[in-house]
Short mmCIF file of N, CA and C in Angstrom, two decimals:
data_model
loop_
_atom_site.label_atom_id
_atom_site.label_comp_id
_atom_site.label_asym_id
_atom_site.label_seq_id
_atom_site.Cartn_x
_atom_site.Cartn_y
_atom_site.Cartn_z
N MET A 1243 125.24 112.14 125.93
CA MET A 1243 124.24 111.07 125.86
C MET A 1243 123.90 110.89 124.23
N GLU A 1244 123.55 109.63 123.94
CA GLU A 1244 123.06 109.49 122.55
C GLU A 1244 121.61 109.58 122.55
N ILE A 1245 121.04 110.10 121.25
CA ILE A 1245 119.67 110.38 121.18
C ILE A 1245 119.38 109.48 119.88
N ILE A 1246 118.20 108.65 120.09
CA ILE A 1246 117.54 107.81 119.09
C ILE A 1246 116.36 108.50 118.67
N TYR A 1247 116.29 108.89 117.38
CA TYR A 1247 114.98 109.45 117.07
C TYR A 1247 114.04 108.45 116.31
N ARG A 1248 112.78 108.31 116.80
CA ARG A 1248 111.88 107.40 116.27
C ARG A 1248 111.20 108.21 114.87
N LYS A 1249 110.90 107.44 113.85
CA LYS A 1249 110.30 107.97 112.69
C LYS A 1249 109.13 108.67 112.98
N LYS A 1250 108.09 108.44 113.94
CA LYS A 1250 107.14 109.29 114.17
C LYS A 1250 107.55 110.53 114.85
N PHE A 1251 108.53 110.57 115.61
CA PHE A 1251 108.96 111.89 116.22
C PHE A 1251 109.53 112.83 115.09
N LEU A 1252 110.26 112.28 114.03
CA LEU A 1252 110.81 113.04 113.02
C LEU A 1252 109.53 113.47 112.18
N LYS A 1253 108.72 112.93 111.97
CA LYS A 1253 107.52 113.31 110.98
C LYS A 1253 106.84 114.33 111.80
N GLU A 1254 106.56 114.19 113.05
CA GLU A 1254 105.85 115.37 113.88
C GLU A 1254 106.56 116.47 113.99
N ALA A 1255 108.08 116.40 114.02
CA ALA A 1255 108.80 117.54 114.31
C ALA A 1255 108.85 118.47 113.06
N LYS A 1256 108.66 117.72 111.85
CA LYS A 1256 108.77 118.66 110.71
C LYS A 1256 107.53 119.38 110.49
N ARG A 1257 106.36 119.11 111.31
CA ARG A 1257 105.17 120.01 111.17
C ARG A 1257 105.14 121.04 112.28
N LEU A 1258 106.00 121.21 112.97
CA LEU A 1258 106.06 122.24 113.92
C LEU A 1258 106.27 123.60 113.38
N PRO A 1259 106.05 124.62 113.98
CA PRO A 1259 106.51 125.95 113.33
C PRO A 1259 107.98 126.16 113.42
N PRO A 1260 108.39 126.95 112.58
CA PRO A 1260 110.08 127.07 112.47
C PRO A 1260 110.46 127.63 113.93
N LYS A 1261 109.90 128.57 114.76
CA LYS A 1261 110.49 128.80 115.79
C LYS A 1261 110.51 127.69 116.80
N SER A 1262 109.56 126.76 116.82
CA SER A 1262 109.60 125.82 117.72
C SER A 1262 110.56 124.74 117.43
N GLN A 1263 110.80 124.63 116.00
CA GLN A 1263 111.82 123.65 115.43
C GLN A 1263 113.22 124.21 115.97
N GLU A 1264 113.52 125.45 115.92
CA GLU A 1264 114.68 125.94 116.47
C GLU A 1264 114.82 125.57 117.93
N GLN A 1265 113.75 125.83 118.75
CA GLN A 1265 113.76 125.54 120.21
C GLN A 1265 113.87 123.97 120.51
N LEU A 1266 113.55 123.17 119.56
CA LEU A 1266 113.72 121.67 119.63
C LEU A 1266 115.18 121.44 119.36
N LYS A 1267 115.69 122.03 118.53
CA LYS A 1267 117.16 121.80 118.13
C LYS A 1267 118.08 122.23 119.30
N GLU A 1268 117.55 123.35 119.92
CA GLU A 1268 118.56 123.90 120.99
C GLU A 1268 118.44 122.75 122.13
N VAL A 1269 117.26 122.21 122.44
CA VAL A 1269 117.08 121.32 123.60
C VAL A 1269 117.62 119.90 123.25
N PHE A 1270 117.70 119.48 122.14
CA PHE A 1270 118.49 118.25 121.76
C PHE A 1270 120.06 118.52 121.62
N ASP A 1271 120.49 119.80 121.36
CA ASP A 1271 121.83 120.05 121.55
C ASP A 1271 122.36 119.89 123.02
N LYS A 1272 121.59 120.46 123.91
CA LYS A 1272 121.78 120.44 125.25
C LYS A 1272 121.89 118.88 125.84
N LEU A 1273 120.84 118.19 125.36
CA LEU A 1273 120.77 116.88 125.73
C LEU A 1273 122.04 115.94 125.23
N GLN A 1274 122.40 116.25 124.06
CA GLN A 1274 123.62 115.49 123.44
C GLN A 1274 124.85 115.83 124.26
N GLN A 1275 125.05 117.03 124.75
CA GLN A 1275 126.26 117.50 125.47
C GLN A 1275 126.21 116.85 126.88
N ALA A 1276 124.98 116.64 127.42
CA ALA A 1276 124.96 116.19 128.87
C ALA A 1276 125.19 114.65 129.05
N ASP A 1277 125.44 114.46 130.29
CA ASP A 1277 125.75 113.03 130.74
C ASP A 1277 124.62 112.30 131.01
N SER A 1278 123.40 113.22 131.56
CA SER A 1278 122.14 112.44 132.02
C SER A 1278 121.13 113.39 131.59
N LEU A 1279 119.94 112.91 131.81
CA LEU A 1279 118.82 113.85 131.68
C LEU A 1279 118.73 114.91 132.86
N GLU A 1280 119.23 114.52 134.00
CA GLU A 1280 119.11 115.32 135.02
C GLU A 1280 119.97 116.54 134.86
N SER A 1281 121.27 116.38 134.35
CA SER A 1281 122.18 117.41 134.28
C SER A 1281 122.19 118.20 132.99
N ALA A 1282 121.10 118.02 132.11
CA ALA A 1282 121.03 118.48 130.87
C ALA A 1282 120.37 119.92 131.09
N GLY A 1283 119.88 120.34 132.14
CA GLY A 1283 119.23 121.79 132.36
C GLY A 1283 118.05 121.95 131.39
N VAL A 1284 117.06 120.99 131.26
CA VAL A 1284 115.89 120.94 130.51
C VAL A 1284 114.76 120.82 131.52
N ASP A 1285 113.64 121.41 131.17
CA ASP A 1285 112.36 120.98 131.89
C ASP A 1285 111.72 119.83 131.59
N TYR A 1286 112.02 118.82 132.40
CA TYR A 1286 111.51 117.41 132.22
C TYR A 1286 110.60 117.09 133.43
N LYS A 1287 109.81 116.02 133.24
CA LYS A 1287 109.05 115.50 134.26
C LYS A 1287 108.77 113.94 133.89
N TYR A 1288 108.73 113.20 134.98
CA TYR A 1288 108.47 111.86 134.82
C TYR A 1288 106.88 111.56 134.56
N MET A 1289 106.53 110.74 133.70
CA MET A 1289 105.11 110.73 133.29
C MET A 1289 104.47 109.68 134.20
N GLU A 1290 103.33 110.08 134.83
CA GLU A 1290 102.68 109.13 135.58
C GLU A 1290 101.89 108.07 134.75
N GLY A 1291 101.49 106.81 135.52
CA GLY A 1291 100.64 105.90 134.95
C GLY A 1291 101.41 104.87 133.99
N GLN A 1292 102.72 104.59 134.39
CA GLN A 1292 103.63 103.85 133.69
C GLN A 1292 103.55 102.46 134.43
N GLN A 1293 103.95 101.50 133.48
CA GLN A 1293 104.13 100.15 134.26
C GLN A 1293 105.54 100.08 134.88
N LYS A 1294 105.82 99.14 135.62
CA LYS A 1294 106.89 99.06 136.54
C LYS A 1294 108.03 98.79 135.42
N GLY A 1295 109.07 99.41 135.58
CA GLY A 1295 110.42 99.40 134.61
C GLY A 1295 110.35 100.43 133.53
N GLN A 1296 109.24 101.04 133.32
CA GLN A 1296 109.13 102.05 132.17
C GLN A 1296 109.82 103.35 132.60
N ASN A 1297 110.48 103.92 131.87
CA ASN A 1297 111.13 105.22 132.09
C ASN A 1297 110.65 106.21 131.10
N TYR A 1298 109.42 106.82 131.04
CA TYR A 1298 108.85 107.71 130.08
C TYR A 1298 109.07 109.08 130.87
N TYR A 1299 109.37 109.97 130.08
CA TYR A 1299 109.41 111.52 130.55
C TYR A 1299 108.87 112.39 129.60
N ARG A 1300 108.45 113.78 130.05
CA ARG A 1300 108.24 114.63 128.95
C ARG A 1300 109.11 115.73 129.06
N ILE A 1301 109.40 116.45 128.08
CA ILE A 1301 110.28 117.69 127.98
C ILE A 1301 109.40 118.79 127.59
N ARG A 1302 109.34 119.82 128.42
CA ARG A 1302 108.49 121.12 128.00
C ARG A 1302 109.29 122.16 127.11
N ILE A 1303 108.73 122.46 125.82
CA ILE A 1303 109.40 123.50 125.14
C ILE A 1303 107.96 124.46 124.81
N GLY A 1304 107.85 125.47 125.49
CA GLY A 1304 106.64 126.48 125.38
C GLY A 1304 105.50 125.74 125.51
N GLY A 1305 104.69 125.67 124.40
CA GLY A 1305 103.35 124.94 124.35
C GLY A 1305 103.43 123.51 123.83
N TRP A 1306 104.80 123.12 123.58
CA TRP A 1306 105.09 121.70 123.05
C TRP A 1306 105.70 120.98 124.10
N ARG A 1307 105.18 119.58 123.95
CA ARG A 1307 105.90 118.49 124.72
C ARG A 1307 106.66 117.48 123.96
N ILE A 1308 107.88 117.07 124.42
CA ILE A 1308 108.49 116.06 123.75
C ILE A 1308 108.36 114.74 124.62
N GLY A 1309 107.81 113.67 124.10
CA GLY A 1309 107.82 112.34 124.89
C GLY A 1309 108.97 111.75 124.59
N VAL A 1310 109.63 111.32 125.66
CA VAL A 1310 110.95 110.54 125.46
C VAL A 1310 110.93 109.32 126.40
N GLU A 1311 111.73 108.21 126.19
CA GLU A 1311 112.08 107.14 127.06
C GLU A 1311 113.48 107.30 127.32
N TYR A 1312 113.80 107.26 128.57
CA TYR A 1312 115.22 107.36 129.08
C TYR A 1312 115.71 106.19 129.50
N LEU A 1313 116.77 105.60 128.84
CA LEU A 1313 117.38 104.49 129.09
C LEU A 1313 118.89 104.81 129.37
N ASN A 1314 119.25 105.25 130.51
CA ASN A 1314 120.59 105.81 130.84
C ASN A 1314 121.71 104.89 130.15
N PRO A 1315 122.60 105.48 129.40
CA PRO A 1315 122.67 106.84 129.13
C PRO A 1315 122.13 107.31 127.66
N ASP A 1316 121.04 106.33 127.27
CA ASP A 1316 120.49 106.72 125.80
C ASP A 1316 119.05 107.47 126.11
N LEU A 1317 118.77 108.11 125.14
CA LEU A 1317 117.41 108.92 125.06
C LEU A 1317 116.70 108.47 123.87
N ILE A 1318 115.54 108.01 123.98
CA ILE A 1318 114.73 107.71 122.75
C ILE A 1318 113.56 108.73 122.47
N ALA A 1319 113.72 109.64 121.44
CA ALA A 1319 112.65 110.50 121.16
C ALA A 1319 111.50 109.81 120.60
N VAL A 1320 110.38 109.76 121.23
CA VAL A 1320 109.26 108.96 120.85
C VAL A 1320 108.12 109.90 120.07
N THR A 1321 107.94 111.11 120.71
CA THR A 1321 106.75 111.87 119.99
C THR A 1321 106.93 113.43 120.42
N VAL A 1322 106.39 114.12 119.63
CA VAL A 1322 106.21 115.62 119.96
C VAL A 1322 104.91 116.05 119.70
N ALA A 1323 104.12 116.70 120.59
CA ALA A 1323 102.82 117.05 120.33
C ALA A 1323 102.47 118.45 121.16
N SER A 1324 101.44 118.93 120.98
CA SER A 1324 100.99 120.18 121.75
C SER A 1324 100.67 119.76 123.04
N ARG A 1325 100.70 120.80 123.98
CA ARG A 1325 100.64 120.57 125.49
C ARG A 1325 99.37 119.70 125.88
N GLY A 1326 98.13 119.85 125.09
CA GLY A 1326 96.99 119.21 125.52
C GLY A 1326 96.84 117.81 124.90
N ASP A 1327 97.55 117.57 123.73
CA ASP A 1327 97.51 116.33 122.97
C ASP A 1327 98.56 115.38 123.44
N ILE A 1328 99.61 115.73 124.12
CA ILE A 1328 100.68 114.70 124.35
C ILE A 1328 100.23 113.65 125.24
N TYR A 1329 99.37 114.02 126.28
CA TYR A 1329 98.91 113.07 127.28
C TYR A 1329 97.85 112.06 126.83
N LYS A 1330 97.24 112.29 125.68
CA LYS A 1330 96.32 111.38 125.22
C LYS A 1330 96.84 109.93 124.82
N GLY A 1331 98.20 109.93 124.15
CA GLY A 1331 98.73 108.84 123.63
C GLY A 1331 99.98 108.43 124.36
N PHE A 1332 100.47 109.21 125.20
CA PHE A 1332 101.84 108.94 125.70
C PHE A 1332 101.85 109.03 127.26
N PRO A 1333 102.34 108.20 128.05
CA PRO A 1333 103.14 107.15 127.64
C PRO A 1333 102.56 105.98 127.00
N PRO A 1334 103.03 105.13 126.07
CA PRO A 1334 102.41 103.92 125.36
C PRO A 1334 102.03 103.05 126.50
N LYS A 1335 100.71 102.30 126.24
CA LYS A 1335 100.32 101.50 127.34
C LYS A 1335 100.81 100.00 127.04
#
């Protein structure tokens, strides 16, 4: 699967603690090798409150959440934030 990284995501990822950055890298390595989000073996969940036709998911990494848009077979990494903050601005309205 191809992964597209938004600038906002890359900026936020640099601010994560080193251990979390390593976990983030491991998750994206799994995603790149997988054919789909379902077969990647990561903890993901469909985000509620979306408009019809949107495909936003969150991927859990410990206390951090990655906000992604899944356009099979591509994945767009939109944001990464703490468990409590991710739901304030994601998915975009």
